[in-house]
Short mmCIF file of C-alpha atoms and ligand atoms in Angstrom, two decimals:
data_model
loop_
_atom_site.label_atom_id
_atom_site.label_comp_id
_atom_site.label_asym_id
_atom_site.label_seq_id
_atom_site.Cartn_x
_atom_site.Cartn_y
_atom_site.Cartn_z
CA UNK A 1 0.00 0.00 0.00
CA UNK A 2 1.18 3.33 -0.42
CA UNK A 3 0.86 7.50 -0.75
CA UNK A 4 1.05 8.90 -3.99
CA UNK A 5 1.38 12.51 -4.68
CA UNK A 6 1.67 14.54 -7.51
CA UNK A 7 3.42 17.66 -7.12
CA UNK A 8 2.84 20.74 -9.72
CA UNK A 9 2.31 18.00 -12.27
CA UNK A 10 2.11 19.18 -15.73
CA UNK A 11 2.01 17.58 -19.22
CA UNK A 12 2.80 19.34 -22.89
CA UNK A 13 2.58 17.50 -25.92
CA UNK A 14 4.52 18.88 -28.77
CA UNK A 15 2.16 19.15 -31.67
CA UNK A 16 4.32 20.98 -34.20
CA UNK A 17 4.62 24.68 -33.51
CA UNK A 18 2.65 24.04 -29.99
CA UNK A 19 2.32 22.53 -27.27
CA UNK A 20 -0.91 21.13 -26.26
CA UNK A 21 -0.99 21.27 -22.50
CA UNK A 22 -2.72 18.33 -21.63
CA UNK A 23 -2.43 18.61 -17.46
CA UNK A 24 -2.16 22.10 -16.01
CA UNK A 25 -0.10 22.40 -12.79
CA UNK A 26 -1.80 19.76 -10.72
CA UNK A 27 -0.99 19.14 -7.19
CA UNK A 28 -2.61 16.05 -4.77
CA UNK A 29 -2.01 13.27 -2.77
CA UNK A 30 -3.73 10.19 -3.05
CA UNK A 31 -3.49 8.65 0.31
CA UNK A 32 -2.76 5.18 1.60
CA UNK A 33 -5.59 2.42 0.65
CA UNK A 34 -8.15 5.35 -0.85
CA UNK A 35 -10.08 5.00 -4.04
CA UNK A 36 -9.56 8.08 -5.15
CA UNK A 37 -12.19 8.41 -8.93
CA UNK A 38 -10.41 10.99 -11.71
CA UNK A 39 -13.44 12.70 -13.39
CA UNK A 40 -14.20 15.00 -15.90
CA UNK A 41 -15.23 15.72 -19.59
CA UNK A 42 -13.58 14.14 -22.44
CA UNK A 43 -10.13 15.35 -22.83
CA UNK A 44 -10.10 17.20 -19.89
CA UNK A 45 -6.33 15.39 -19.12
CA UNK A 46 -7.62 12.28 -16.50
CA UNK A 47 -5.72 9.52 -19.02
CA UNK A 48 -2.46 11.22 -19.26
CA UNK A 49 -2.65 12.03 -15.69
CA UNK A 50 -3.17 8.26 -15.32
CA UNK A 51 -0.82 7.46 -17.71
CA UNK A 52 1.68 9.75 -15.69
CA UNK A 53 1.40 7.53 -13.03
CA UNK A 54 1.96 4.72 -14.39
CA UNK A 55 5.03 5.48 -16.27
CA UNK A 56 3.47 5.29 -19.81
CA UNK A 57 3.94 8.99 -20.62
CA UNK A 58 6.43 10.99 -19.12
CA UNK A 59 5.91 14.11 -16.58
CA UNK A 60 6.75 17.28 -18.23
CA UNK A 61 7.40 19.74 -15.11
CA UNK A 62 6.68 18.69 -11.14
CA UNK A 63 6.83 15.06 -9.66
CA UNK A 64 5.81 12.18 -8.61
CA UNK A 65 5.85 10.39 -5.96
CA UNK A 66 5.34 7.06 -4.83
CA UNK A 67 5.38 6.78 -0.93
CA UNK A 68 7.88 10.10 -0.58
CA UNK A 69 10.32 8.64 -3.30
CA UNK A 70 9.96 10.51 -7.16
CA UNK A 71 9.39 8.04 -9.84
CA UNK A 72 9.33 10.19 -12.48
CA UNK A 73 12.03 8.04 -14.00
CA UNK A 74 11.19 5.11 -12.77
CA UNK A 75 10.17 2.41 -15.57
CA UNK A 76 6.76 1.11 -15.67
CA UNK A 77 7.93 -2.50 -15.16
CA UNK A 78 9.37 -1.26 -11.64
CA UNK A 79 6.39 0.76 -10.47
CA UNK A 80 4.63 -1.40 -8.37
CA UNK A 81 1.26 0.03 -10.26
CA UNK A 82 -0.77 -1.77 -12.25
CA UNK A 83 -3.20 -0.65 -14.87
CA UNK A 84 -6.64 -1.84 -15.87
CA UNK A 85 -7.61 -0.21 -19.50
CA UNK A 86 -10.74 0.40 -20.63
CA UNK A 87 -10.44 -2.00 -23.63
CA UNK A 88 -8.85 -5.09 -21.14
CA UNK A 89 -6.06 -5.41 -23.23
CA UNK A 90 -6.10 -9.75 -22.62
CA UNK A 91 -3.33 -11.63 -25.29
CA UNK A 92 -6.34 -13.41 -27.11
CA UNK A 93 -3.94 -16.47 -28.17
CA UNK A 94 -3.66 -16.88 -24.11
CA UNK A 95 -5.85 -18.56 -21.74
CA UNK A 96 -6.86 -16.90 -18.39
CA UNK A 97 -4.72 -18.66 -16.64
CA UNK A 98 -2.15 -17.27 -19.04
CA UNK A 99 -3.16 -14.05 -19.21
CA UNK A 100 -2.98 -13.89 -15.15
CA UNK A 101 0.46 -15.22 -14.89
CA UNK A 102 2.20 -13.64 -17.99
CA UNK A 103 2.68 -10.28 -15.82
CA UNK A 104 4.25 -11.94 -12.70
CA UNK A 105 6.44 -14.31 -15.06
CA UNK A 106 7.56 -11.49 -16.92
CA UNK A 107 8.23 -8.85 -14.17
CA UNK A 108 9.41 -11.00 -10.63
CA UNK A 109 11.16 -14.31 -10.57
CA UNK A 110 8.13 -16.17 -8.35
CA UNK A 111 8.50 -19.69 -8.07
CA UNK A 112 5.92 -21.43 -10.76
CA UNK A 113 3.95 -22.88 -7.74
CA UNK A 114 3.46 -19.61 -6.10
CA UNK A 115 2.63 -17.96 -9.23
CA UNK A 116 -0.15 -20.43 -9.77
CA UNK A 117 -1.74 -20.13 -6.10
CA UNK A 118 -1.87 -16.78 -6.65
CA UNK A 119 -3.51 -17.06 -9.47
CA UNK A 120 -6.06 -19.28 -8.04
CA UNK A 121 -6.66 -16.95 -5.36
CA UNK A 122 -7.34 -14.52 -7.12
CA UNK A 123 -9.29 -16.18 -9.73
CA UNK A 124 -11.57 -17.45 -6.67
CA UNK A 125 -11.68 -14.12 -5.44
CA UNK A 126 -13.45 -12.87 -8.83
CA UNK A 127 -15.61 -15.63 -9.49
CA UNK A 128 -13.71 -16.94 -12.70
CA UNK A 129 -11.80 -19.97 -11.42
CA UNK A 130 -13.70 -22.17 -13.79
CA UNK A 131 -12.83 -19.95 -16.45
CA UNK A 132 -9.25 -20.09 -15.95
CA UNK A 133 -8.36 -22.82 -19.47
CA UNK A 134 -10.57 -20.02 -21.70
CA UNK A 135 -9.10 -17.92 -24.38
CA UNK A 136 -10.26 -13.99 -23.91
CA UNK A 137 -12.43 -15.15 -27.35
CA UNK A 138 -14.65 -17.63 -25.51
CA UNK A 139 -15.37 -14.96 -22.73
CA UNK A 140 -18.33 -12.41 -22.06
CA UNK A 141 -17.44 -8.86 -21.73
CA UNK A 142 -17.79 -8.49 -18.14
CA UNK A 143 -15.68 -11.97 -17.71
CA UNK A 144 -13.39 -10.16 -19.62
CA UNK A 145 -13.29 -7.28 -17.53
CA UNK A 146 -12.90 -9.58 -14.82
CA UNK A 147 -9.56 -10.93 -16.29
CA UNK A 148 -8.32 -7.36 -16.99
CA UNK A 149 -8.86 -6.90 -13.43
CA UNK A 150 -7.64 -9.99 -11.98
CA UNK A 151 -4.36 -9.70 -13.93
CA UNK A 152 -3.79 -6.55 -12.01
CA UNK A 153 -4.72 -8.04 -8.61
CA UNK A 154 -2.37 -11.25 -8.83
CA UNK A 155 0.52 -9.01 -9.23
CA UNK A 156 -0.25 -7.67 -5.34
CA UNK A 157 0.80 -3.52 -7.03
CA UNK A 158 1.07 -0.96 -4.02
CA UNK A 159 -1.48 0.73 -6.59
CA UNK A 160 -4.39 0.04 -8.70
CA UNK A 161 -4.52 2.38 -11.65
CA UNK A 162 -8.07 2.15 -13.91
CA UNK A 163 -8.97 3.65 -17.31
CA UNK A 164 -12.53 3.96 -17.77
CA UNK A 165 -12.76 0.07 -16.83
CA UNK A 166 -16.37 -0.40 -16.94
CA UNK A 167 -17.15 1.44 -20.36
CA UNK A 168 -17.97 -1.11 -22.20
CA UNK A 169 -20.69 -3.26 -20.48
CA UNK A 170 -23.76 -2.43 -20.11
CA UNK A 171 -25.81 -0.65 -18.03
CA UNK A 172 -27.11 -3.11 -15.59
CA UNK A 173 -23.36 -5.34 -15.48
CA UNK A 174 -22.17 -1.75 -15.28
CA UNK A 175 -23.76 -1.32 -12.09
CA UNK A 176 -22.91 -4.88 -10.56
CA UNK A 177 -19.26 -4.31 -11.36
CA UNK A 178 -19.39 -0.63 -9.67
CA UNK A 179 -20.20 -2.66 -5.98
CA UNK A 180 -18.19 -5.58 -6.59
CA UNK A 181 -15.08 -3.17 -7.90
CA UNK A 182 -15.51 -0.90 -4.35
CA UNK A 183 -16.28 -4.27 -2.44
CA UNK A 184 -12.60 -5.43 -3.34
CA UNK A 185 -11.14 -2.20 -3.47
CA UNK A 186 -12.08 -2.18 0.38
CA UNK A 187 -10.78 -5.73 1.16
CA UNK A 188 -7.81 -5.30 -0.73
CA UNK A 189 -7.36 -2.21 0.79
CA UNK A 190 -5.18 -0.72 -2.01
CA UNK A 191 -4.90 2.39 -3.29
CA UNK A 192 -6.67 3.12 -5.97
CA UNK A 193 -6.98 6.01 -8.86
CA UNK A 194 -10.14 5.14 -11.09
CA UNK A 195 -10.42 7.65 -14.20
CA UNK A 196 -14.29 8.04 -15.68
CA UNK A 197 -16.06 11.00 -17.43
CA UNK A 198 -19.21 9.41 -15.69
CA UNK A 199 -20.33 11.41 -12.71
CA UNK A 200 -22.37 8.82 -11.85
CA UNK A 201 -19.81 6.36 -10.96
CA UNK A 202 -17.62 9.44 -9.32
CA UNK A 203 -20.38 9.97 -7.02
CA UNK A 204 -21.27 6.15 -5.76
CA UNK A 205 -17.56 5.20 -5.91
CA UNK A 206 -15.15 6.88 -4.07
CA UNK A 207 -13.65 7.84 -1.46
CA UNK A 208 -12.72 11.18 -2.97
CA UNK A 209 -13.16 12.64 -5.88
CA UNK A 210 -10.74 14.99 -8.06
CA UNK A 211 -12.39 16.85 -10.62
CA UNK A 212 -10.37 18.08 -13.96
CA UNK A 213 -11.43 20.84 -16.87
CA UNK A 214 -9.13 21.82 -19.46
CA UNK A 215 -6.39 19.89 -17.73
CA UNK A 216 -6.88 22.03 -14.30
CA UNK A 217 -8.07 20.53 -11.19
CA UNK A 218 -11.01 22.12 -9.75
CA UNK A 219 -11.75 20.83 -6.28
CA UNK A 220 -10.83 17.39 -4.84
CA UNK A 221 -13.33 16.26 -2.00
CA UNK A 222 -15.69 13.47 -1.24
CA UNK A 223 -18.91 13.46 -3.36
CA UNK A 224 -21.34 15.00 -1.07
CA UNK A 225 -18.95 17.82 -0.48
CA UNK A 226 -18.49 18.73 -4.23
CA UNK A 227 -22.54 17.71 -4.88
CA UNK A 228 -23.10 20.48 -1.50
CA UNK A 229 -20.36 22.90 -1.49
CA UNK A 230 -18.65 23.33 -5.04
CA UNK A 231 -15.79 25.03 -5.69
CA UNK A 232 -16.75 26.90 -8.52
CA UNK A 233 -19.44 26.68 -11.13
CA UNK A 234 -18.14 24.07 -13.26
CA UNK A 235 -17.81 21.31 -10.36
CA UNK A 236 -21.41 22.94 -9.78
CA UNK A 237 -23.02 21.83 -13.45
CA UNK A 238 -20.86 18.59 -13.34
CA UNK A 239 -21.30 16.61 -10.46
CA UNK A 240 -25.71 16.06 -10.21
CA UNK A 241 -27.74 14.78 -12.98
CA UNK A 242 -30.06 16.64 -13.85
CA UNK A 243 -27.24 19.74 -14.29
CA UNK A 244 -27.93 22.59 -11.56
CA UNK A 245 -29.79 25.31 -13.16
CA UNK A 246 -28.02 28.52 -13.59
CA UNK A 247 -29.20 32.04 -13.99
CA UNK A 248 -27.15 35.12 -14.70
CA UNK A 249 -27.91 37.93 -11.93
CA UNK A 250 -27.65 41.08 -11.08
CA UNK A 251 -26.40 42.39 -7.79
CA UNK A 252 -29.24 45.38 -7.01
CA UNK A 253 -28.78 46.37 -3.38
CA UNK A 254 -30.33 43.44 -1.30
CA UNK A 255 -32.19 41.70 -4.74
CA UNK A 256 -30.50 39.86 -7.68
CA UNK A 257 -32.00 40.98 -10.70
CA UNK A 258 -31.87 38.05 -13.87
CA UNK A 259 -33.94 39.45 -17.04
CA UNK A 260 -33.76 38.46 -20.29
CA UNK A 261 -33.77 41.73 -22.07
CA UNK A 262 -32.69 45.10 -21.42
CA UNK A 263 -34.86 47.50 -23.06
CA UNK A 264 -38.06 46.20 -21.16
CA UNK A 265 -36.61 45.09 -17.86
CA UNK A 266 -40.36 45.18 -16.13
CA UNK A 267 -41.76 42.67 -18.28
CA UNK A 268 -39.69 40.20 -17.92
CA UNK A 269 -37.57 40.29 -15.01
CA UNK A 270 -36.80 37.63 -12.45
CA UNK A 271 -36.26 39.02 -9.01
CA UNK A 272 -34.63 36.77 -6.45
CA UNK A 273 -34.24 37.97 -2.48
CA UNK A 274 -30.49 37.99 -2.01
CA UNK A 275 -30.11 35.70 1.31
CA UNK A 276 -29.21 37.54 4.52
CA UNK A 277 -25.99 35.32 4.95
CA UNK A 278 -24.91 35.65 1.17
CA UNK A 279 -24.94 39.55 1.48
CA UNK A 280 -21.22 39.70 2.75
CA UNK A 281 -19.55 37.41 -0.22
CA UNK A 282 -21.40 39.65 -2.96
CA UNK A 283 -20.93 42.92 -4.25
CA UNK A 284 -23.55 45.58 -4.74
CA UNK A 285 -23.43 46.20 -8.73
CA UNK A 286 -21.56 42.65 -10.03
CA UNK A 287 -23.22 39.79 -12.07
CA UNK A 288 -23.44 36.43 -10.35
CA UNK A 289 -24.80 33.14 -11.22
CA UNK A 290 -27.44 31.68 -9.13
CA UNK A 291 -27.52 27.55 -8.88
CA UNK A 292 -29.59 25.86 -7.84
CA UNK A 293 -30.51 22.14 -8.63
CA UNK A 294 -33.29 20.94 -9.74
CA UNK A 295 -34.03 18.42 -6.81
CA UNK A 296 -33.77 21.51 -5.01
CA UNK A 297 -36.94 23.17 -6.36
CA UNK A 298 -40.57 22.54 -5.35
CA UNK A 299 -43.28 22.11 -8.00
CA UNK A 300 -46.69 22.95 -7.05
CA UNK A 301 -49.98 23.30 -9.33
CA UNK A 302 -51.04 27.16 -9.78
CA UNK A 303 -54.10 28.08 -7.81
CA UNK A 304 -56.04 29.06 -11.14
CA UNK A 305 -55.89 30.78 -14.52
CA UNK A 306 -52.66 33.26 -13.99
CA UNK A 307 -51.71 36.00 -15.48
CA UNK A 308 -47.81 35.52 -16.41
CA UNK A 309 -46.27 38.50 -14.71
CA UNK A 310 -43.07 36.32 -13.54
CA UNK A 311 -43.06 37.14 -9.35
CA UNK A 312 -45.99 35.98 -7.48
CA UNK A 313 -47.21 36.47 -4.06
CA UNK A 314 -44.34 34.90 -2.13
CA UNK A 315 -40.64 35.97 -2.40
CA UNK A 316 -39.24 32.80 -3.59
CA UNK A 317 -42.00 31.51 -5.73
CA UNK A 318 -42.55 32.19 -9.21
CA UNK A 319 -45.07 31.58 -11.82
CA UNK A 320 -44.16 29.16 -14.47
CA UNK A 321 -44.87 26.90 -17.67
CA UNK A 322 -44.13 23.68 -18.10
CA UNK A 323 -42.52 23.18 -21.65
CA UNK A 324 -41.82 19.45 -21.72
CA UNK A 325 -42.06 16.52 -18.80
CA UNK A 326 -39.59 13.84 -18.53
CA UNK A 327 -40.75 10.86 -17.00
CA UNK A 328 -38.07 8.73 -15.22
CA UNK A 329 -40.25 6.26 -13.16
CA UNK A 330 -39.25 7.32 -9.68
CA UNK A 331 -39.28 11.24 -10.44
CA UNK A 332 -39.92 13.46 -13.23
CA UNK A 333 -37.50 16.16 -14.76
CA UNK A 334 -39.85 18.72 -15.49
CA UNK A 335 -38.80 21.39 -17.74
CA UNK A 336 -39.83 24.74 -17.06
CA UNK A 337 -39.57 28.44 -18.26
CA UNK A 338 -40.33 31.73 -15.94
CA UNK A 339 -43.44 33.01 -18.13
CA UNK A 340 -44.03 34.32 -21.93
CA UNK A 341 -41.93 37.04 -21.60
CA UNK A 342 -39.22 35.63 -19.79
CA UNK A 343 -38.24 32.24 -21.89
CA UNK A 344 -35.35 31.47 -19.49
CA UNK A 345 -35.65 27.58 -19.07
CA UNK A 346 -34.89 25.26 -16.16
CA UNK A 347 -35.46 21.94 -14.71
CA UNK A 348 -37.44 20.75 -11.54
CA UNK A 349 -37.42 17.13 -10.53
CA UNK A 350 -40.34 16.00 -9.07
CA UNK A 351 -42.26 12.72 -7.63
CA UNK A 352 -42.78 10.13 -10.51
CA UNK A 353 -46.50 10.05 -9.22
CA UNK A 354 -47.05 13.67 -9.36
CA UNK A 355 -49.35 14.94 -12.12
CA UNK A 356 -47.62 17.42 -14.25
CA UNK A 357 -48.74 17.83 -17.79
CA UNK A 358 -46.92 20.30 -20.90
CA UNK A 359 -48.39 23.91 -21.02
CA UNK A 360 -49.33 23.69 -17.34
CA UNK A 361 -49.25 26.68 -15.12
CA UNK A 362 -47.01 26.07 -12.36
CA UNK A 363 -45.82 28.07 -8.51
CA UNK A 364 -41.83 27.07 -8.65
CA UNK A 365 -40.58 27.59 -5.22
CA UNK A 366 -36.85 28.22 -5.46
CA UNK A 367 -35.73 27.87 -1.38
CA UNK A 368 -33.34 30.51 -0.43
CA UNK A 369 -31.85 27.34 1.19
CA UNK A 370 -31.02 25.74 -1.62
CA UNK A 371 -29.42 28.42 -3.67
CA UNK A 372 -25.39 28.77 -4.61
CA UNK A 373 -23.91 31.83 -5.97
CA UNK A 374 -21.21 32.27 -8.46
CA UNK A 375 -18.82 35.02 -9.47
CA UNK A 376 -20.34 36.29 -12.78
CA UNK A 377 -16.71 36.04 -14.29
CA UNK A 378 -14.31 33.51 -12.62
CA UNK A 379 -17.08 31.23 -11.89
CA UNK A 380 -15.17 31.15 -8.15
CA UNK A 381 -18.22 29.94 -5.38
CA UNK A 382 -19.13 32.74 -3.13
CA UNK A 383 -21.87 31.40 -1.31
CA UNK A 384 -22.90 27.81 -1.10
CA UNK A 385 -25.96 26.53 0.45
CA UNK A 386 -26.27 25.52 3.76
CA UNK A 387 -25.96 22.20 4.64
CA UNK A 388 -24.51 19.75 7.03
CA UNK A 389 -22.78 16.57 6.65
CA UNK A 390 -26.02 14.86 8.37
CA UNK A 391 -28.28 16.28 6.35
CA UNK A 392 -26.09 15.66 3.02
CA UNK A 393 -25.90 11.63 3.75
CA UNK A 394 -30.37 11.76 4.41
CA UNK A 395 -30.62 13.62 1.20
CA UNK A 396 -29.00 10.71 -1.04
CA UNK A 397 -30.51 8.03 1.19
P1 LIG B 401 -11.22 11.03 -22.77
O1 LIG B 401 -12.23 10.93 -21.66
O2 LIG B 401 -11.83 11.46 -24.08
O3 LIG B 401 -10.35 9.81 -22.90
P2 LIG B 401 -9.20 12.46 -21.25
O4 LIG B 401 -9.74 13.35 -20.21
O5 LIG B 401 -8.67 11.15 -20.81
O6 LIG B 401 -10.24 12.28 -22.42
P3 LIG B 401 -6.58 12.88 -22.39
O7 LIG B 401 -6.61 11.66 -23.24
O8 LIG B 401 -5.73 12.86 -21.18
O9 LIG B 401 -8.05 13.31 -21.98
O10 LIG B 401 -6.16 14.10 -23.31
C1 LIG B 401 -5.98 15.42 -22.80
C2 LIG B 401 -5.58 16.34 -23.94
O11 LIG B 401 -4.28 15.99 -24.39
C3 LIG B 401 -6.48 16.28 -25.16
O12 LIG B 401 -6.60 17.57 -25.68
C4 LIG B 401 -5.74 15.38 -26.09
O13 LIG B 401 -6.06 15.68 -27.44
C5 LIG B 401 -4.30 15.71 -25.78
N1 LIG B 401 -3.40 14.56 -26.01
C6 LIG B 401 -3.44 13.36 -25.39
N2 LIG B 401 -2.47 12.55 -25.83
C7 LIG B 401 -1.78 13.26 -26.77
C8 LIG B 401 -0.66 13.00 -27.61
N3 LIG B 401 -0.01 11.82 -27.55
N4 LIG B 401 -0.26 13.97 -28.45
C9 LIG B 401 -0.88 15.16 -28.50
N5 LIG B 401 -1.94 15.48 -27.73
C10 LIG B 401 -2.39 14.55 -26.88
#
């Protein structure tokens, strides 16, 4: 088992006259026996980070550093990682048995008999001893994925390195694999960095998560604290499915003004009461964004025929029409916008059983609660909503 830290990492490619930077200036630490999940949008920089670490591309500036020592130089072979790749990367002209042992055969000098004990260890451990005298031909893609993966485990690595290992199975072996992967994570006990662009699977997996854009880390912290407390806008809109809505506010004394047009700001401005505890992190005249997600916001069925003038009686309710309903069995994602003058859309997600129907009038109650703000031009969080970690774990239960 072991630390590993990366320390101003950065990556260029040359690409002729350029360099593509690939991973900006990223520092962490992974720490002993944590599943730590690399996420973010495609080529955002999580597989050459990966591949950093596991000695398959070199580090440009900064280091690494395997339990205090820097590998940067240190060849893959000597490592002590091993990788799992999206694609399993199994020698199809060798059996499973094969395929497990080629890696220790190649890189220790175990006796044969241990090698093979291992092996069946390991194989018993993942459910595929009887599957051991199979070529990677004769196997179904999660039994693949469950070679890939034992071929890392036999070779005991102080660290487990995957690529997007899940990818390509489907959704429900997708979900079976996510348990059983953090079920043996946890016995294993080894460290672990698991790259996905699924926020999905960086919310119900780890221990941490790190988030990348652009090749930048934004905020590394455990899923409820980057779902709760983002550390900038981006983290905000990635982590949470549906997206958090955002809308684009003005700071007006103690409101925050959002409207859609300038030249007729009565008809179809949004006014939002700028929370008591927020007025200290925003600034009388700026533009922020206001998030907040759509589980956030309560749905209720206008009282009768309303006239769309887009603030109704209550402070944080607003009148609303419902453009299009997406039924998910459990909830609905109910898309909205303010009124007819005001066509700025967002979702709501509300119980499956609730009755909710296109061109409906609507009361949206946006909780002052619930709301995040956002500097209007670095996207930085000023003001997240209040929560506690309590409250955070009842909210996913
Ligand atoms: P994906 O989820 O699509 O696999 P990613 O987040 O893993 O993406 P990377 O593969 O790390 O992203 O790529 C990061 C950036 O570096 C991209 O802009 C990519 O085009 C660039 N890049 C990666 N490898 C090379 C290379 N060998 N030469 C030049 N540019 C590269």
């Amino acid at each position: 088992m072991a630390t590993l830290e990366l320390d101003h990492v950065t990556k260029g490619f040359d690409d002729g006259d350029e360099t593509i930077i690939a991973v900006d200036d990223v520092s962490m630490t992974i720490d002993d026996g944590e599943f730590l999940v690399l996420v973010g949008p495609s080529g955002c920089g999580k597989s050459t980070t990966l591949r950093m670490m596991a000695g398959l591309e070199t580090v440009s500036t900064g280091a690494l550093r395997l339990d205090d020592e820097v590998i940067n130089d240190v060849k893959p072979k000597d490592r002590e990682v091993a990788m799992v790749f999206q694609s399993y990367a199994l020698y199809p002209h060798m059996t499973v048995s094969g395929n497990m042992r080629f890696g220790l055969e190649e890189s220790t000098d175990m006796s044969d008999e241990r090698i093979q004990s291992r092996v069946t260890e390991t194989a018993a451990l993942l459910d595929i001893d009887a599957l051991l005298d199979r070529k990677p031909a004769e196997l179904s893609g999660g039994q693949q994925q469950r070679v890939a993966l034992g071929r890392a485990i036999v070779r005991d690595p102080q660290v487990f390195l995957m690529d997007e290992p899940l990818s390509n199975l489907d959704a429900k072996l997708r979900s079976d694999m996510r348990t059983e992967l953090q079920r043996l994570q946890e016995d294993l006990g080894t460290t672990t960095v698991y790259v996905t662009h699924d926020q999905t699977e960086a919310m119900t997996m780890g221990d941490r998560i790190a988030i990348l854009n652009d090749g930048r880390l934004q905020q590394v912290a455990t899923p409820l604290e980057a779902y709760h407390r983002p550390a900038n806008r981006f983290v905000a809109g990635f982590i949470g499915e549906p997206s958090m809505n955002f809308f684009e506010m003005d700071v007006q004394g103690e409101q925050l003004i959002h409207s859609t047009t300038q030249s007729q700001p009565h008809e179809d401005t949004v006014t939002y009461p700028l929370p008591q505890d927020a007025r200290h992190a925003v600034a009388d005249g700026t533009q922020v964004t206001l998030g907040v997600r759509p589980a956030s916001i309560e749905v209720t069925q206008a009282p009768g025929p309303v006239e769309f003038v887009s603030k109704v009686s209550a402070d944080h309710d607003f009148e609303a029409v419902v453009d299009v309903v997406e039924p998910m069995g459990n909830e609905n994602n109910v898309h909205l916008s303010f009124s007819e003058k005001n066509h700025t859309t967002f979702v709501a997600t509300t119980d499956g059983e609730s009755n909710v129907a296109t061109g409906q009038s609507v009361i949206a109650h946006i909780p002052e609660s619930a709301i995040h703000l956002f500097d209007g031009d670095t996207g930085e969080a000023l003001y997240n909503r209040s929560h506690t970690d309590t409250e955070a774990v009842e909210s996913v239960q």
